[in-house]
Coordinates of C-alpha atoms in Angstrom, one line a residue:
M1 CA -20.3 49.4 13.5
N2 CA -20.4 51.1 10.1
A3 CA -21.0 54.8 9.9
R4 CA -24.2 55.6 8.1
P5 CA -23.4 57.5 4.9
N6 CA -24.7 61.1 4.7
S7 CA -27.5 61.0 2.1
W8 CA -26.9 64.6 1.0
H9 CA -23.2 63.8 0.2
S10 CA -24.1 61.1 -2.3
T11 CA -23.3 61.4 -6.0
T12 CA -27.1 61.3 -6.9
S13 CA -27.8 64.2 -4.5
R14 CA -24.9 66.2 -5.9
L15 CA -26.0 65.6 -9.5
I16 CA -29.6 66.7 -8.6
L17 CA -28.2 69.8 -7.0
I18 CA -26.0 70.6 -10.0
Y19 CA -28.7 70.0 -12.6
G20 CA -31.2 71.9 -10.5
S21 CA -28.8 74.9 -10.2
L22 CA -28.1 74.8 -13.9
F23 CA -31.8 74.7 -14.7
V24 CA -32.5 77.6 -12.4
V25 CA -29.7 79.7 -14.0
W26 CA -30.7 78.7 -17.5
G27 CA -34.3 79.5 -16.8
A28 CA -33.5 82.9 -15.3
V29 CA -31.3 83.7 -18.3
L30 CA -34.0 82.5 -20.7
V31 CA -36.8 84.5 -19.0
G32 CA -34.4 87.5 -18.9
V33 CA -33.9 87.3 -22.6
I34 CA -37.6 86.9 -23.3
Q35 CA -38.5 89.8 -21.1
W36 CA -35.8 92.0 -22.7
E37 CA -37.0 91.2 -26.2
T38 CA -40.7 91.7 -25.3
T39 CA -40.0 95.0 -23.6
S40 CA -37.9 96.2 -26.5
Y41 CA -40.6 95.2 -29.0
L42 CA -43.4 96.9 -27.1
N43 CA -41.4 100.0 -26.5
K44 CA -40.8 100.2 -30.2
V45 CA -44.5 99.9 -30.9
I46 CA -45.3 102.6 -28.4
D47 CA -42.7 104.9 -29.9
Q48 CA -44.3 104.4 -33.3
M49 CA -47.8 105.1 -31.9
L50 CA -46.5 108.3 -30.2
Q51 CA -44.8 109.6 -33.2
Q52 CA -47.8 109.0 -35.4
R53 CA -50.1 110.7 -32.9
M54 CA -47.7 113.6 -32.7
H55 CA -47.6 114.0 -36.5
Y56 CA -51.4 113.9 -36.7
I57 CA -52.0 116.5 -34.0
A58 CA -49.1 118.8 -34.9
S59 CA -50.4 119.0 -38.5
T60 CA -53.8 120.4 -37.3
E61 CA -54.5 124.1 -38.1
P62 CA -53.4 126.4 -35.3
S63 CA -57.0 127.7 -34.8
R64 CA -58.3 124.2 -34.1
L65 CA -55.2 122.8 -32.3
A66 CA -56.5 123.4 -28.8
T67 CA -59.8 121.7 -29.6
T68 CA -58.1 118.8 -31.2
V69 CA -55.9 118.3 -28.1
D70 CA -58.9 118.4 -25.8
N71 CA -60.8 115.9 -27.9
A72 CA -57.7 113.6 -28.0
A73 CA -57.5 113.8 -24.1
A74 CA -61.3 113.2 -23.8
I75 CA -61.1 110.0 -25.9
D76 CA -58.8 108.4 -23.2
P77 CA -60.4 109.3 -19.7
H78 CA -58.0 106.8 -17.9
G79 CA -54.9 108.8 -19.0
I80 CA -53.2 105.9 -20.7
M81 CA -52.4 108.2 -23.6
S82 CA -51.9 111.8 -22.3
V83 CA -51.8 114.9 -24.4
G84 CA -50.9 118.5 -23.4
L85 CA -50.5 121.8 -25.1
F86 CA -48.4 124.6 -23.4
D87 CA -47.7 128.2 -24.4
K88 CA -44.4 129.9 -24.6
D89 CA -44.4 130.4 -20.8
H90 CA -45.0 126.7 -20.2
Q91 CA -48.6 127.3 -19.0
P92 CA -51.1 124.6 -19.9
V93 CA -53.5 125.6 -22.7
A94 CA -55.3 122.3 -23.5
G95 CA -55.2 118.6 -22.8
N96 CA -54.9 116.5 -19.6
I97 CA -51.2 117.1 -18.7
D98 CA -51.1 119.8 -16.0
H99 CA -47.4 120.5 -15.9
L100 CA -44.8 120.5 -18.6
P101 CA -42.2 117.6 -17.8
T102 CA -39.0 119.5 -17.3
S103 CA -36.8 116.5 -18.0
L104 CA -38.4 115.8 -21.4
L105 CA -36.3 117.1 -24.3
R106 CA -38.2 118.9 -27.0
D107 CA -36.4 117.3 -29.9
G108 CA -39.3 115.3 -31.3
Q109 CA -37.8 112.0 -30.1
V110 CA -39.4 109.6 -27.7
H111 CA -37.9 109.4 -24.2
L112 CA -38.6 107.7 -20.9
L113 CA -40.0 110.2 -18.4
R114 CA -37.8 110.1 -15.3
H115 CA -40.4 111.2 -12.8
G116 CA -43.3 109.4 -14.4
L117 CA -46.7 110.8 -15.3
P118 CA -49.8 111.2 -13.0
R119 CA -52.8 109.0 -13.9
P120 CA -56.2 110.8 -13.3
D121 CA -57.9 107.4 -12.6
R122 CA -55.4 106.5 -9.9
D123 CA -55.6 109.7 -7.8
A124 CA -52.8 111.3 -9.6
E125 CA -50.5 108.3 -8.9
R126 CA -47.4 108.6 -11.0
V127 CA -46.7 105.7 -13.4
R128 CA -43.8 105.0 -15.7
A129 CA -44.4 106.6 -19.1
R130 CA -42.7 107.3 -22.4
G131 CA -43.3 110.6 -24.2
L132 CA -42.1 113.1 -26.7
A133 CA -42.3 116.9 -27.0
T134 CA -42.0 119.3 -29.9
T135 CA -42.1 123.1 -30.3
L136 CA -44.7 124.3 -32.8
P137 CA -44.0 127.1 -35.3
N138 CA -46.0 129.6 -33.2
G139 CA -43.9 128.8 -30.1
D140 CA -46.4 126.5 -28.3
I141 CA -45.1 123.2 -27.0
L142 CA -47.0 119.9 -27.7
V143 CA -46.4 117.0 -25.4
I144 CA -47.7 113.4 -25.9
A145 CA -47.0 110.6 -23.4
K146 CA -48.2 107.0 -22.9
D147 CA -48.4 104.9 -19.8
I148 CA -46.0 101.8 -20.1
S149 CA -47.0 100.1 -16.8
T150 CA -48.6 97.5 -19.0
I151 CA -45.2 96.5 -20.2
D152 CA -44.1 96.2 -16.5
G153 CA -47.1 94.0 -15.9
I154 CA -46.1 91.7 -18.8
G155 CA -42.6 91.5 -17.2
A156 CA -44.1 90.6 -13.9
I157 CA -46.2 87.9 -15.5
I158 CA -43.1 86.4 -17.2
R159 CA -41.2 86.4 -13.8
R160 CA -44.2 84.7 -12.1
A161 CA -44.3 82.1 -14.9
L162 CA -40.5 81.5 -14.2
L163 CA -41.1 81.0 -10.5
W164 CA -44.1 78.7 -11.1
G165 CA -42.1 76.8 -13.7
I166 CA -39.1 76.4 -11.3
S167 CA -41.4 75.3 -8.5
L168 CA -43.3 72.8 -10.6
T169 CA -40.0 71.4 -11.9
I170 CA -37.8 71.4 -8.7
I171 CA -40.4 69.8 -6.4
P172 CA -41.0 66.8 -8.7
G173 CA -37.2 66.8 -9.4
L174 CA -36.4 66.6 -5.7
L175 CA -39.0 63.9 -5.2
G176 CA -37.7 61.9 -8.1
G177 CA -34.1 62.5 -6.9
F178 CA -35.1 61.1 -3.5
L179 CA -36.5 58.0 -5.0
L180 CA -33.5 57.6 -7.3
R181 CA -31.2 58.0 -4.4
R182 CA -32.7 55.2 -2.4
G183 CA -31.4 52.6 -4.8
P184 CA -27.7 53.5 -4.6
E185 CA -28.0 54.0 -0.8
R186 CA -29.5 50.6 -0.4
R187 CA -26.7 49.1 -2.5
I188 CA -24.1 50.9 -0.4
R189 CA -25.6 49.5 2.8
E190 CA -25.6 46.0 1.4
L191 CA -21.9 46.5 0.5
Q192 CA -21.2 47.7 4.0
E193 CA -22.9 44.8 5.6
A194 CA -21.0 42.4 3.2
T195 CA -17.7 44.0 4.4
D196 CA -18.3 43.3 8.1
P197 CA -17.2 39.6 8.0
I198 CA -14.3 40.6 5.7
R199 CA -13.2 43.2 8.2
Q200 CA -13.3 40.5 10.8
G201 CA -10.9 38.3 8.8
D202 CA -13.2 36.1 6.7
L203 CA -11.6 36.6 3.3
S204 CA -13.8 33.9 1.8
K205 CA -16.7 36.4 1.7
R206 CA -17.4 38.5 -1.4
L207 CA -19.3 41.7 -2.2
P208 CA -22.8 41.2 -3.8
V209 CA -23.0 41.9 -7.5
S210 CA -26.4 42.6 -9.1
R211 CA -27.5 41.9 -12.7
R212 CA -27.5 45.6 -13.6
G213 CA -23.8 45.8 -14.2
D214 CA -23.6 49.5 -13.2
E215 CA -20.6 51.3 -11.7
L216 CA -21.1 49.9 -8.2
D217 CA -21.2 46.3 -9.7
Q218 CA -18.0 47.0 -11.6
L219 CA -16.3 48.3 -8.4
A220 CA -17.6 45.3 -6.4
G221 CA -16.3 42.9 -9.1
I222 CA -12.8 44.6 -8.9
V223 CA -12.8 44.3 -5.1
N224 CA -13.9 40.7 -5.3
T225 CA -11.1 39.9 -7.6
M226 CA -8.7 41.6 -5.3
L227 CA -10.1 39.7 -2.3
G228 CA -9.7 36.4 -4.1
E229 CA -6.0 37.1 -4.8
I230 CA -5.4 38.3 -1.2
E231 CA -7.1 35.2 0.1
R232 CA -5.0 33.0 -2.1
L233 CA -1.7 34.7 -1.2
M234 CA -2.5 34.6 2.6
N235 CA -3.5 30.9 2.4
E236 CA -0.2 30.2 0.6
V237 CA 1.9 32.0 3.2
K238 CA -0.1 30.5 6.1
G239 CA 0.2 27.0 4.6
V240 CA 4.0 27.4 4.2
S241 CA 4.4 28.4 7.9
D242 CA 2.0 25.7 9.1
N243 CA 3.7 23.0 7.0
I244 CA 7.2 24.1 8.3
A245 CA 6.0 24.0 11.9
H246 CA 4.2 20.6 11.4
D247 CA 7.0 19.0 9.5
L248 CA 9.8 20.1 11.8
R249 CA 8.0 19.2 15.0
T250 CA 8.4 15.5 14.5
P251 CA 12.2 15.4 13.8
L252 CA 12.8 17.9 16.6
T253 CA 10.8 15.7 19.0
R254 CA 12.9 12.7 18.0
L255 CA 16.0 14.8 18.5
R256 CA 14.9 15.8 22.0
A257 CA 14.2 12.2 22.9
R258 CA 17.7 11.2 21.8
L259 CA 19.3 14.1 23.7
Y260 CA 17.3 13.1 26.8
R261 CA 18.6 9.6 26.6
T262 CA 22.1 10.9 26.2
Q263 CA 21.5 13.1 29.2
Q264 CA 20.6 10.1 31.3
Q265 CA 23.7 8.3 30.1
L266 CA 26.0 11.3 30.8
E267 CA 24.5 12.0 34.3
G268 CA 27.3 13.3 36.5
E269 CA 29.6 13.9 33.5
P270 CA 30.8 17.4 32.5
E271 CA 29.1 17.1 29.1
A272 CA 25.7 16.7 30.7
A273 CA 25.3 20.5 31.2
L274 CA 25.8 21.1 27.5
V275 CA 23.1 18.5 26.7
D276 CA 20.8 20.2 29.2
S277 CA 21.2 23.5 27.4
C278 CA 20.5 21.9 24.0
I279 CA 17.3 20.3 25.4
V280 CA 16.2 23.8 26.7
D281 CA 16.7 25.3 23.3
I282 CA 14.8 22.5 21.5
D283 CA 11.9 22.9 24.0
E284 CA 11.7 26.6 23.2
V285 CA 11.6 25.9 19.4
L286 CA 8.9 23.2 20.0
T287 CA 6.9 25.7 22.1
R288 CA 7.0 28.2 19.2
F289 CA 5.9 25.6 16.7
R290 CA 3.0 24.6 19.0
A291 CA 2.0 28.2 19.3
L292 CA 2.0 28.7 15.5
L293 CA -0.2 25.7 15.0
R294 CA -2.5 26.9 17.8
V295 CA -2.9 30.2 16.0
S296 CA -3.7 28.5 12.7
E297 CA -6.3 26.3 14.6
L298 CA -7.9 29.4 16.1
E299 CA -8.1 31.1 12.7
D300 CA -10.4 28.4 11.5
R301 CA -13.8 30.2 11.6
H302 CA -15.9 27.1 11.5
R303 CA -15.4 26.8 15.2
A304 CA -17.7 29.9 15.7
A305 CA -20.6 27.6 14.9
C306 CA -20.2 26.0 18.4
F307 CA -20.6 29.3 20.3
D308 CA -23.0 29.5 23.1
N309 CA -24.2 32.0 25.8
V310 CA -21.3 32.5 28.2
D311 CA -21.2 34.2 31.6
V312 CA -18.2 36.5 31.3
G313 CA -18.2 37.0 35.1
Q314 CA -17.8 33.3 35.7
V315 CA -14.9 33.1 33.3
L316 CA -13.2 36.0 35.1
R317 CA -13.6 34.3 38.4
Q318 CA -11.9 31.2 37.1
V319 CA -9.0 33.3 35.7
H320 CA -8.7 35.0 39.0
E321 CA -8.7 31.8 40.9
F322 CA -6.1 30.3 38.5
Y323 CA -3.6 33.2 38.8
A324 CA -4.2 34.3 42.4
P325 CA -1.5 32.0 43.8
V326 CA 1.0 33.1 41.2
A327 CA 0.4 36.8 42.1
E328 CA 0.6 35.9 45.8
D329 CA 4.0 34.2 45.3
R330 CA 5.3 37.4 43.5
G331 CA 4.0 39.6 46.3
Q332 CA 1.5 41.3 44.0
A333 CA -2.0 42.5 44.8
F334 CA -4.5 40.9 42.4
D335 CA -8.0 42.6 42.5
L336 CA -11.2 41.4 40.9
D337 CA -14.1 43.7 40.3
I338 CA -17.1 42.4 38.4
Q339 CA -20.3 44.4 37.8
P340 CA -23.5 42.7 36.6
L341 CA -22.9 41.6 33.0
Q342 CA -25.1 40.2 30.3
P343 CA -24.2 36.9 28.6
V344 CA -22.2 36.9 25.4
R345 CA -22.0 34.5 22.4
A346 CA -18.6 32.9 22.8
D347 CA -16.5 29.7 23.4
A348 CA -15.9 29.6 27.1
H349 CA -12.6 27.7 26.8
L350 CA -11.2 30.1 24.2
L351 CA -12.4 33.2 26.2
F352 CA -10.7 31.8 29.3
E353 CA -7.5 31.2 27.3
A354 CA -7.4 34.8 25.9
L355 CA -8.1 36.4 29.3
A356 CA -5.7 34.1 31.0
N357 CA -3.0 35.1 28.6
L358 CA -3.6 38.8 29.3
V359 CA -3.6 38.4 33.0
G360 CA -0.5 36.2 32.9
N361 CA 1.2 38.8 30.8
A362 CA 0.3 41.5 33.3
I363 CA 1.6 39.5 36.3
K364 CA 4.8 38.6 34.4
F365 CA 5.7 42.3 33.7
T366 CA 4.5 43.8 37.0
P367 CA 7.3 44.0 39.5
A368 CA 7.1 42.4 42.9
G369 CA 4.9 44.4 45.3
G370 CA 2.9 45.8 42.3
K371 CA -0.8 45.6 41.6
V372 CA -2.8 43.9 38.9
S373 CA -6.6 44.6 38.6
L374 CA -9.2 42.6 36.6
R375 CA -12.4 44.5 36.1
A376 CA -15.6 43.9 34.1
S377 CA -18.4 46.4 33.4
M378 CA -21.2 47.1 31.0
D379 CA -20.9 49.5 28.1
K380 CA -23.9 50.7 26.1
R381 CA -23.3 47.9 23.6
G382 CA -22.1 45.1 25.8
P383 CA -19.5 43.9 28.4
R384 CA -15.9 45.1 28.6
V385 CA -13.0 43.6 30.5
D386 CA -10.1 45.7 31.7
V387 CA -6.7 44.3 32.7
I388 CA -4.7 47.0 34.5
D389 CA -1.3 46.6 36.0
S390 CA 1.4 48.8 37.6
G391 CA 4.2 47.5 35.4
P392 CA 6.4 49.4 33.0
G393 CA 3.6 49.6 30.5
I394 CA 3.8 49.5 26.7
P395 CA 5.5 52.4 25.0
S396 CA 3.2 54.3 22.6
G397 CA 5.6 53.6 19.7
E398 CA 5.3 49.9 20.2
R399 CA 1.6 49.5 20.6
D400 CA 1.0 48.7 17.0
A401 CA 4.1 46.4 16.7
V402 CA 3.4 44.3 19.8
T403 CA 0.4 42.8 18.0
R404 CA 2.6 41.1 15.4
R405 CA 3.8 37.5 15.5
F406 CA 7.2 36.9 17.2
Y407 CA 7.5 40.6 18.1
R408 CA 9.2 41.2 21.5
G409 CA 9.4 44.8 22.8
D410 CA 12.4 46.3 24.6
N411 CA 10.8 45.5 28.0
S412 CA 10.3 41.8 27.2
R413 CA 13.5 40.8 25.5
T414 CA 15.2 39.7 28.7
T415 CA 12.1 37.7 29.8
G416 CA 11.0 34.3 28.6
G417 CA 8.4 33.8 26.0
T418 CA 7.9 33.1 22.3
G419 CA 6.4 36.4 21.1
L420 CA 3.3 34.5 19.9
G421 CA 1.0 34.9 22.9
L422 CA -0.6 38.0 21.4
S423 CA -1.2 36.2 18.1
I424 CA -3.2 33.6 20.0
V425 CA -5.2 36.3 21.8
S426 CA -5.7 38.2 18.5
A427 CA -7.0 35.1 16.8
I428 CA -9.5 34.5 19.6
V429 CA -10.6 38.1 19.6
R430 CA -11.1 38.1 15.8
L431 CA -12.9 34.7 15.9
H432 CA -15.4 36.1 18.4
G433 CA -15.8 39.5 16.5
Y434 CA -14.5 41.3 19.6
A435 CA -11.9 44.1 19.8
L436 CA -9.0 44.9 22.1
D437 CA -7.6 48.3 23.0
I438 CA -4.1 48.9 24.2
G439 CA -3.9 52.0 26.4
E440 CA -2.4 53.4 29.5
T441 CA -3.5 54.2 33.0
G442 CA -2.4 57.9 33.1
S443 CA 0.7 57.0 35.1
N444 CA 3.1 54.1 34.8
G445 CA 1.3 51.0 33.8
A446 CA -0.7 49.3 31.1
R447 CA -4.4 49.0 30.4
L448 CA -5.7 46.4 28.0
T449 CA -9.5 46.4 27.4
V450 CA -11.4 43.6 25.7
Y451 CA -14.7 44.8 24.2
C452 CA -17.1 41.9 23.9
Y453 CA -18.6 43.4 20.8
A454 CA -17.5 44.6 17.4
L455 CA -16.1 48.1 17.1
G456 CA -16.3 50.1 13.8
P457 CA -13.8 52.4 12.1
D458 CA -15.4 55.5 13.8
D459 CA -15.1 54.2 17.4
K460 CA -12.3 56.1 19.2
V461 CA -11.7 54.6 22.6
G462 CA -7.9 54.4 23.1
T463 CA -4.4 55.0 21.9
C464 CA -4.0 51.8 19.9
L465 CA -7.2 50.0 19.0
T466 CA -7.1 46.4 17.7
R467 CA -10.4 45.8 15.9
S468 CA -11.9 42.7 14.4
V469 CA -9.8 42.8 11.3
P470 CA -7.1 40.5 9.8
E471 CA -3.4 41.1 10.3
V472 CA -3.9 42.9 13.6
T473 CA -3.4 41.4 17.1
P474 CA -4.0 42.5 20.7
A475 CA -2.3 42.6 24.1
I476 CA 1.1 41.2 25.1
V477 CA 2.1 37.8 26.5

């Protein structure tokens, strides 16, 4: 079962996020520059207007100055341009400014009023303003100020324009990114589906390549070339081992027949025992060759076309019936526990062979008086079969190695066997697309579980999991 990729971890999503962030930052910088330039320009214009107004009013005759200030204030009833005339004691003489701004320097230069300026049309609400003050020859103080809240309004308009621009850009960008992301995600899912049979050992399959020739197609082409080379090398190695086993089986069979005739002729002679041991060794070699050829036969995936619905419970009953006398002779308890199971697509004879190998292995390594249990139950995705014994178990360091051909662990070196039983079980498991888990029972003993369905790379069910992939094998025989 392939894990579904996280859409927001895709390259397209990251590019959209990066480009969107860059656009927002660049837009903020651009609007900041525009606002700064606009504010500087408008402040400069206001400063020039204030200085011109100050020059005009200050040049009026002293006898008419108060009237001129009152007339200038009356022209602007909203107080946008404020004018005030104060005496030496800072008392108002004329104009619409009630109090002399204490923070305003009287140097004839335009400054920003720290505490603002009251607007008569806004219930004396203070607004940001720029102003200048100068001391006249007779000692009076002339103050002129202008409301600059208009500049702040222009800045707010620019910032709102930025927000609208970002919104109207990001929303279509996200929608377009979502649509653009669907194509690569669909391609990734197709590649994942194409790798399922490859993971199950069918190296003849290849990844799909479209006509676009993009990066995914280039990667798929590289993987396909690699798969072709791996398939060729594996077929060569497999062919060599199969040819050796096939070609040597005939002369060894002839040699055994001759030794058997010699044994008959030497019956009762001292040399007969030596011939007997030679025959036993040749039988062991022939058994290994037959096992190798059996593995090659099971790795032929064309046999999967003959699968049918199989009752796993019925197969387990046959295995139990077959091995019950063997367990009884060894003084072992052999339990069978089958819960209601759904049928599976399988070859009944091959499934019997795999489960029989596992049960036979459990009986062989369980000491006399021990216990072997054969259980079947339903998982969320299908049936599972557990073979549990009270034997010495499989050391954790050997659980990967026992799945290799001809491997014999420390606990099995003194017992009979070819070391190929697990390879046969592995081939059957992979042919069916199943998986086998090698675990432990929590105390001394082994637990081997056959999952009658495919497990993916994210499934974590045991200590050593043999999935439906090539070059990996289950259990122990």
